[in-house]
Coordinates of C-alpha atoms in Angstrom, one line a residue:
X186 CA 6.5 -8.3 -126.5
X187 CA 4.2 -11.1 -126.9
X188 CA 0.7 -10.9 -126.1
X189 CA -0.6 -12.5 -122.4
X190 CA -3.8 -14.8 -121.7
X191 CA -5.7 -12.6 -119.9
X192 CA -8.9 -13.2 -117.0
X193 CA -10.6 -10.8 -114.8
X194 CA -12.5 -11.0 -111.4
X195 CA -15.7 -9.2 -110.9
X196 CA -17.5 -9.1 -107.5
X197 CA -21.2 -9.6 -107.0
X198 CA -23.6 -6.7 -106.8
X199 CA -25.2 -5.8 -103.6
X200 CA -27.8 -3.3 -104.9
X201 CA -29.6 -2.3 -109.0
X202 CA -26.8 0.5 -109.3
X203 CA -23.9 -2.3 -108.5
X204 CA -25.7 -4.5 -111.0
X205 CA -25.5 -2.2 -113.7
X206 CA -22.0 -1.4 -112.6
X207 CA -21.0 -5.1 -113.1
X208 CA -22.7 -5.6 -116.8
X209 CA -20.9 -2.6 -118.0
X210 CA -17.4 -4.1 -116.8
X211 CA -18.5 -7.6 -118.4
X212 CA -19.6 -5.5 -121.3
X213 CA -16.4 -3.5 -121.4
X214 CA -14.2 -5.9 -121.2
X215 CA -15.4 -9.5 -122.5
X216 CA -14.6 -8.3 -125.9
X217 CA -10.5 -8.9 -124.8
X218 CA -11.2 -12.8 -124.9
X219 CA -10.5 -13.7 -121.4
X220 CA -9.6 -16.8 -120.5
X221 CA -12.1 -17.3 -117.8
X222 CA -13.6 -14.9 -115.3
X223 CA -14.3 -15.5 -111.5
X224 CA -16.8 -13.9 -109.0
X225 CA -15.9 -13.4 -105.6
X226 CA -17.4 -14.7 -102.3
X227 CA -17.4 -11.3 -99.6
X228 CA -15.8 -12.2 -96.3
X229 CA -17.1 -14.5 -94.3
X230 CA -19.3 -15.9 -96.9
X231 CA -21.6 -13.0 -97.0
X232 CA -22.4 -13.2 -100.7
X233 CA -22.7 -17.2 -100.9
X234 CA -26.1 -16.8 -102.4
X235 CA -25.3 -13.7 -104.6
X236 CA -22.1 -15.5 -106.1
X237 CA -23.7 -18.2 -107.0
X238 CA -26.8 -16.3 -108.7
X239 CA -24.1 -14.1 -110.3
X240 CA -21.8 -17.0 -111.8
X241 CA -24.9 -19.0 -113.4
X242 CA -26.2 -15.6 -115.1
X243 CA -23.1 -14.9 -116.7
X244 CA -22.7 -18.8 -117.3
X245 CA -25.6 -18.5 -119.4
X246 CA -26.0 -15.2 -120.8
X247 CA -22.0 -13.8 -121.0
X248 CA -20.9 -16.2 -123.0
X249 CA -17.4 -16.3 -120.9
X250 CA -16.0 -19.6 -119.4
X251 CA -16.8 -18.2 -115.6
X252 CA -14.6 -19.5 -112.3
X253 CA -17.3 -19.8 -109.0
X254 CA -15.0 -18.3 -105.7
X255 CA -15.9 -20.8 -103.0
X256 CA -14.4 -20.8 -99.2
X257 CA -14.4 -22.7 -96.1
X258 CA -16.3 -20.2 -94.2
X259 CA -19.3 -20.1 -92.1
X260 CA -20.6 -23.0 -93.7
X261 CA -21.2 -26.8 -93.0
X262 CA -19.8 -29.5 -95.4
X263 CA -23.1 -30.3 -96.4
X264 CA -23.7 -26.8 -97.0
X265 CA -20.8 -26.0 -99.4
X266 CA -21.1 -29.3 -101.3
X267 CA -24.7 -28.1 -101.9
X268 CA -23.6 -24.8 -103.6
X269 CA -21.4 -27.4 -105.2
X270 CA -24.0 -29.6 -106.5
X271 CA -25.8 -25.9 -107.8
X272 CA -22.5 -24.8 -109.7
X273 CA -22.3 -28.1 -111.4
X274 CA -26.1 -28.4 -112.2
X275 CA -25.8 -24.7 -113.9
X276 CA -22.9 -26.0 -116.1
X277 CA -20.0 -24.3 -114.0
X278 CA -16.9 -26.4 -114.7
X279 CA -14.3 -24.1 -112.9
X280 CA -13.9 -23.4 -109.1
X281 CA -11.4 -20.9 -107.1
X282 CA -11.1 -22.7 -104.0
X283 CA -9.9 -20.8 -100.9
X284 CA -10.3 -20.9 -96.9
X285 CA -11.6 -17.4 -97.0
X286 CA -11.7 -14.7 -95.3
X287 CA -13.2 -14.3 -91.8
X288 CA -16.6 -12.4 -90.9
X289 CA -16.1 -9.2 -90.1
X290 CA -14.8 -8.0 -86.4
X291 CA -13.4 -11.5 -86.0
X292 CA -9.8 -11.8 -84.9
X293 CA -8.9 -14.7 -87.1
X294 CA -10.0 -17.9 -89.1
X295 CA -12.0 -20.2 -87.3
X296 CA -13.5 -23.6 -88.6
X297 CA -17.2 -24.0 -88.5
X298 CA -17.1 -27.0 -86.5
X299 CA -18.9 -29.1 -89.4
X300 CA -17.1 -27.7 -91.9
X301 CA -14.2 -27.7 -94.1
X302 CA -10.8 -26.6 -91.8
X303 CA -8.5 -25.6 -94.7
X304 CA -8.5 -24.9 -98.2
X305 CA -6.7 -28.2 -99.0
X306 CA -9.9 -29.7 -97.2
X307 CA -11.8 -28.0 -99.6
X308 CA -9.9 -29.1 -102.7
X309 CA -10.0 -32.5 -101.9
X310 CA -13.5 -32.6 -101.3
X311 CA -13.8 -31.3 -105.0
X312 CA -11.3 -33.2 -106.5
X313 CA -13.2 -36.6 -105.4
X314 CA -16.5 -35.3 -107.2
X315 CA -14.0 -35.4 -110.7
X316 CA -16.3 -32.6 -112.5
X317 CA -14.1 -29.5 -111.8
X318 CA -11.0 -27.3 -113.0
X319 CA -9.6 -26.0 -109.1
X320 CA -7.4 -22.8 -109.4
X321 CA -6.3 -21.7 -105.6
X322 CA -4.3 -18.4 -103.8
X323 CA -1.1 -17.8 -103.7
X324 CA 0.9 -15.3 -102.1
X325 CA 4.1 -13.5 -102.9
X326 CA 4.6 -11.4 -99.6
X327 CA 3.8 -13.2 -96.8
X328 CA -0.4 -14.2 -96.2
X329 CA -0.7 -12.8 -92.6
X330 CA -1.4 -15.9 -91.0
X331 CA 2.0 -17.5 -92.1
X332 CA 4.8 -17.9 -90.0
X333 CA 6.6 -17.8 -92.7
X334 CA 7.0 -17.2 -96.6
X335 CA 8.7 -21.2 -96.8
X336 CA 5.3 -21.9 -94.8
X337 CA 3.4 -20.2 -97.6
X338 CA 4.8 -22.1 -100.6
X339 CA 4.5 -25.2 -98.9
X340 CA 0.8 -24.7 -98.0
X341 CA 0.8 -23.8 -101.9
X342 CA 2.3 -27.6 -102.7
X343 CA -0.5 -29.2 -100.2
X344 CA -3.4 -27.5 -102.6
X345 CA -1.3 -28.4 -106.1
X346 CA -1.2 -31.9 -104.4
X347 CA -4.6 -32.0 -103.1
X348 CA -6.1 -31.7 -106.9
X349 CA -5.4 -27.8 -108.0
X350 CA -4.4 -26.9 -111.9
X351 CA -3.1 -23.2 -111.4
X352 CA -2.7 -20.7 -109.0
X353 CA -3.7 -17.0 -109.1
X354 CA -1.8 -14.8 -106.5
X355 CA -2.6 -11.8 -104.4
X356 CA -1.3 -8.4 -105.8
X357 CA 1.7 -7.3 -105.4
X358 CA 4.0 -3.9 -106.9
X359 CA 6.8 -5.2 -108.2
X360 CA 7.5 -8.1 -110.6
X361 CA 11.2 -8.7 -108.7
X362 CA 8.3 -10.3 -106.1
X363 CA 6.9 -12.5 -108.3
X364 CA 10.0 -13.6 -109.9
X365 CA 11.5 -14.5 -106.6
X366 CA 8.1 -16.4 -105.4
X367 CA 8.1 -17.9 -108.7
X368 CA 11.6 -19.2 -108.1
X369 CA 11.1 -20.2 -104.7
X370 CA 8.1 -22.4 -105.9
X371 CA 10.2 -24.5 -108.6
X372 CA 12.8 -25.2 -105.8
X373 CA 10.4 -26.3 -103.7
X374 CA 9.0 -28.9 -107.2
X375 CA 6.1 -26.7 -107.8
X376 CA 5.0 -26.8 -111.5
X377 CA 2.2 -26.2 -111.9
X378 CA 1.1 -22.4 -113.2
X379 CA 1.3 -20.0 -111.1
X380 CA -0.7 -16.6 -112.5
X381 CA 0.4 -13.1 -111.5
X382 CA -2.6 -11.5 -110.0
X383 CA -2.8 -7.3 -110.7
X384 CA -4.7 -4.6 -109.4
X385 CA -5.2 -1.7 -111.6
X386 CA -5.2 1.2 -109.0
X387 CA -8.5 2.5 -109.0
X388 CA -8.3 4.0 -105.7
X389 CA -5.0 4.5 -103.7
X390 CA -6.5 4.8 -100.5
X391 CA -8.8 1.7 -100.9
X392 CA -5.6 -0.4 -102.4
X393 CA -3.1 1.0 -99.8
X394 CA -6.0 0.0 -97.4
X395 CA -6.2 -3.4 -98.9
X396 CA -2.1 -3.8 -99.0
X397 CA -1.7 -3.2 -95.7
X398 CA -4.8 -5.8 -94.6
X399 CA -3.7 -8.9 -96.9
X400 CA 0.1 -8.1 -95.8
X401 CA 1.2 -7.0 -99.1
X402 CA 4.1 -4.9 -99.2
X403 CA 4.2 -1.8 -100.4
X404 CA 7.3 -0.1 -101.8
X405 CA 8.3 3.6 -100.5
X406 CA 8.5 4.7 -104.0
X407 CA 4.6 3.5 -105.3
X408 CA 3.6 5.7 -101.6
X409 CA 5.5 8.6 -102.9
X410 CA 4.2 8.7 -106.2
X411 CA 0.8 8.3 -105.5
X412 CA 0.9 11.0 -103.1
X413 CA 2.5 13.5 -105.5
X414 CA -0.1 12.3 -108.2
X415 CA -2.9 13.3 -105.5
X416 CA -1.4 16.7 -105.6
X417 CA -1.1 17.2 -108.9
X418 CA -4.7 15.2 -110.3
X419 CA -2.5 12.3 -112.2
X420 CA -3.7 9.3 -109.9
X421 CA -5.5 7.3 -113.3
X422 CA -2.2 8.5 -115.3
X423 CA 0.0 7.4 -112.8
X424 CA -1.8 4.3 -112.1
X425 CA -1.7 3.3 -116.0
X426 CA 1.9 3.4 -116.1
X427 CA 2.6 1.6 -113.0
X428 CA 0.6 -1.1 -113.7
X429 CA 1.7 -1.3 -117.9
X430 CA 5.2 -1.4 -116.8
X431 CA 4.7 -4.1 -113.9
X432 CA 3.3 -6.0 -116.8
X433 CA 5.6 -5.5 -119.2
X434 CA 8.3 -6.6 -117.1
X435 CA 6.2 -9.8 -116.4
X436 CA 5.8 -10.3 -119.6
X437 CA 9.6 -10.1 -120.3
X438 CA 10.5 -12.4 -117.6
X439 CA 8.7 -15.2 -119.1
X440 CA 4.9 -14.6 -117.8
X441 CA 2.0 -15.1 -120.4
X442 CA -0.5 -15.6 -118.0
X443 CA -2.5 -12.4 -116.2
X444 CA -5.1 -12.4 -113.8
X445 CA -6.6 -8.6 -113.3
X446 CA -8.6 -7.7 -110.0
X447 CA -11.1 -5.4 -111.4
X448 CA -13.2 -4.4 -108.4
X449 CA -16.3 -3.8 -111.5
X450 CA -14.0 -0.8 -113.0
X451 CA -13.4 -1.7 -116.3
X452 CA -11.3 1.1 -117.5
X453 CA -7.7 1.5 -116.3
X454 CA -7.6 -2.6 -116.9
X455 CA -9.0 -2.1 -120.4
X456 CA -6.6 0.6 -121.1
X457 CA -3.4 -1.3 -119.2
X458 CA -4.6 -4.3 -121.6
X459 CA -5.1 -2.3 -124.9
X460 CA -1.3 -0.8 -123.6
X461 CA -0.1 -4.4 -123.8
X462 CA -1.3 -5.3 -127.0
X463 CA -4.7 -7.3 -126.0
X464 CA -7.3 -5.7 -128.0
X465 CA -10.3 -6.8 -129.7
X466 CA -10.6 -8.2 -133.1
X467 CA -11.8 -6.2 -135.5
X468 CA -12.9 -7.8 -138.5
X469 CA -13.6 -5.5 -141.5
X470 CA -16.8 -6.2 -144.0
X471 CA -19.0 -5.0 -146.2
X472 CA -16.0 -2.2 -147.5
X473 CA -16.2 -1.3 -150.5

């Protein structure tokens, strides 16, 4: 099986124990050689200030090539072009641009009536300044506010044509779902990469909780196993070889490319990665 590119997203800390939470993970897991690593925005835009702070500290000090999250939420033109400007001025070459997700308690997205309306807004606004690598969404199952999967992948050619390099897509539990987005992209003249996005199961209930939001199905057989591995105390066991084998299959079906959600928990990613054959080089000296 060859080995994949790898890249991880972290979150931004809201307290001193989530900072130390999210320098362990980087610690944990830079030494895999990820591509690039990205840094959420929270809904609404509720950690503008915190992503940003976040992205030029590991900019500077990690050593990674590090991917600023930036939405259309809550925010003025002006206003997100001035985070802009900050990204750029910290040496930040690579942006995930999305429309974001709405503040909590509201019923849907809503423009801020100065600001971007769409992602492809968004991307176009960025493309014009010339000084960034734009990586977008993309969604296997159905986003929730598509009519449509057909809607979905041509939303997906708008950002691609609006200035986008890749795409990294929500999670998803089986790699049949990928493989038939995937196919559904090239017939619609998609090619540009399209990254599988995984979610090490940390939590069930949190990632069942999460499935069910983002409108990401979830197969009777993942519910069943789960609930079985509650019983029994094999959730991390169980969670391990779900994801391994979801990425194995990838891998098989022509994938080299992963994008891990690591909600700042560096160890069922680090062990699904050492399962796949991405581990750190060791280099032996001084042996006598």
């Amino acid at each position: 099986m060859k080995r994949p590119e790898i890249s991880f997203e972290f979150f931004p800390p809201r307290n001193i124990e989530a900072t130390f939470r999210l320098w362990d993970t980087v610690q944990a897991l830079a030494p895999l050689d990820p591509r690039f690593v990205s840094v959420t925005y929270g809904a609404g835009g509720t950690t503008r200030e915190l992503t940003r702070d976040v992205v030029a500290t590991l900019h500077k000090h990690s050593g990674l090539n590090v991917a600023a999250h930036l939405t259309c939420v809550d925010a003025t033109k002006e206003e997100t072009l001035a985070i802009v400007e900050q990204f750029r001025a910290s040496g930040v070459t690579d942006i995930v641009a999305l429309r974001g997700d709405p503040p909590k308690g509201a019923t849907g997205f809503t423009p801020h009536p100065d600001g971007f309306g769409s992602s492809v807004e968004l991307i176009e606004a960025l493309r014009e300044t010339g000084d960034f690598n734009i990586r977008v969404g993309a969604y296997p199952d159905v986003h929730p506010d598509a009519v449509s999967g057909q809607a979905d992948i041509e939303f997906l050619k708008r950002k691609f044509d609006a200035g986008a390099t890749e795409a990294l897509t929500q999670f998803f539990f089986e790699a049949e779902t990928f493989f038939r987005f995937r196919d559904a992209c090239e017939k619609a003249g998609i090619d540009k990469p399209i990254v599988p996005g995984i979610l090490p199961i940390e939590n069930w209930k949190g990632a069942r909780r999460f499935a069910e939001n983002c409108g990401t199905k979830i197969p009777a057989w993942v519910i069943e196993a789960f609930d079985r591995a509650e019983r029994d105390g094999r959730q991390d066991l169980l969670a391990t070889a779900i994801c391994t084998e979801l990425c194995s299959e990838l891998i098989e079906g022509g994938v080299d490319k992963l994008h891990f959600y690591t909600l700042n928990r560096p160890e069922l990613t680090r062990d699904v990665c050492f399962a796949l054959g991405v581990a750190p080089d060791v280099k032996l000296e001084h042996v006598a």
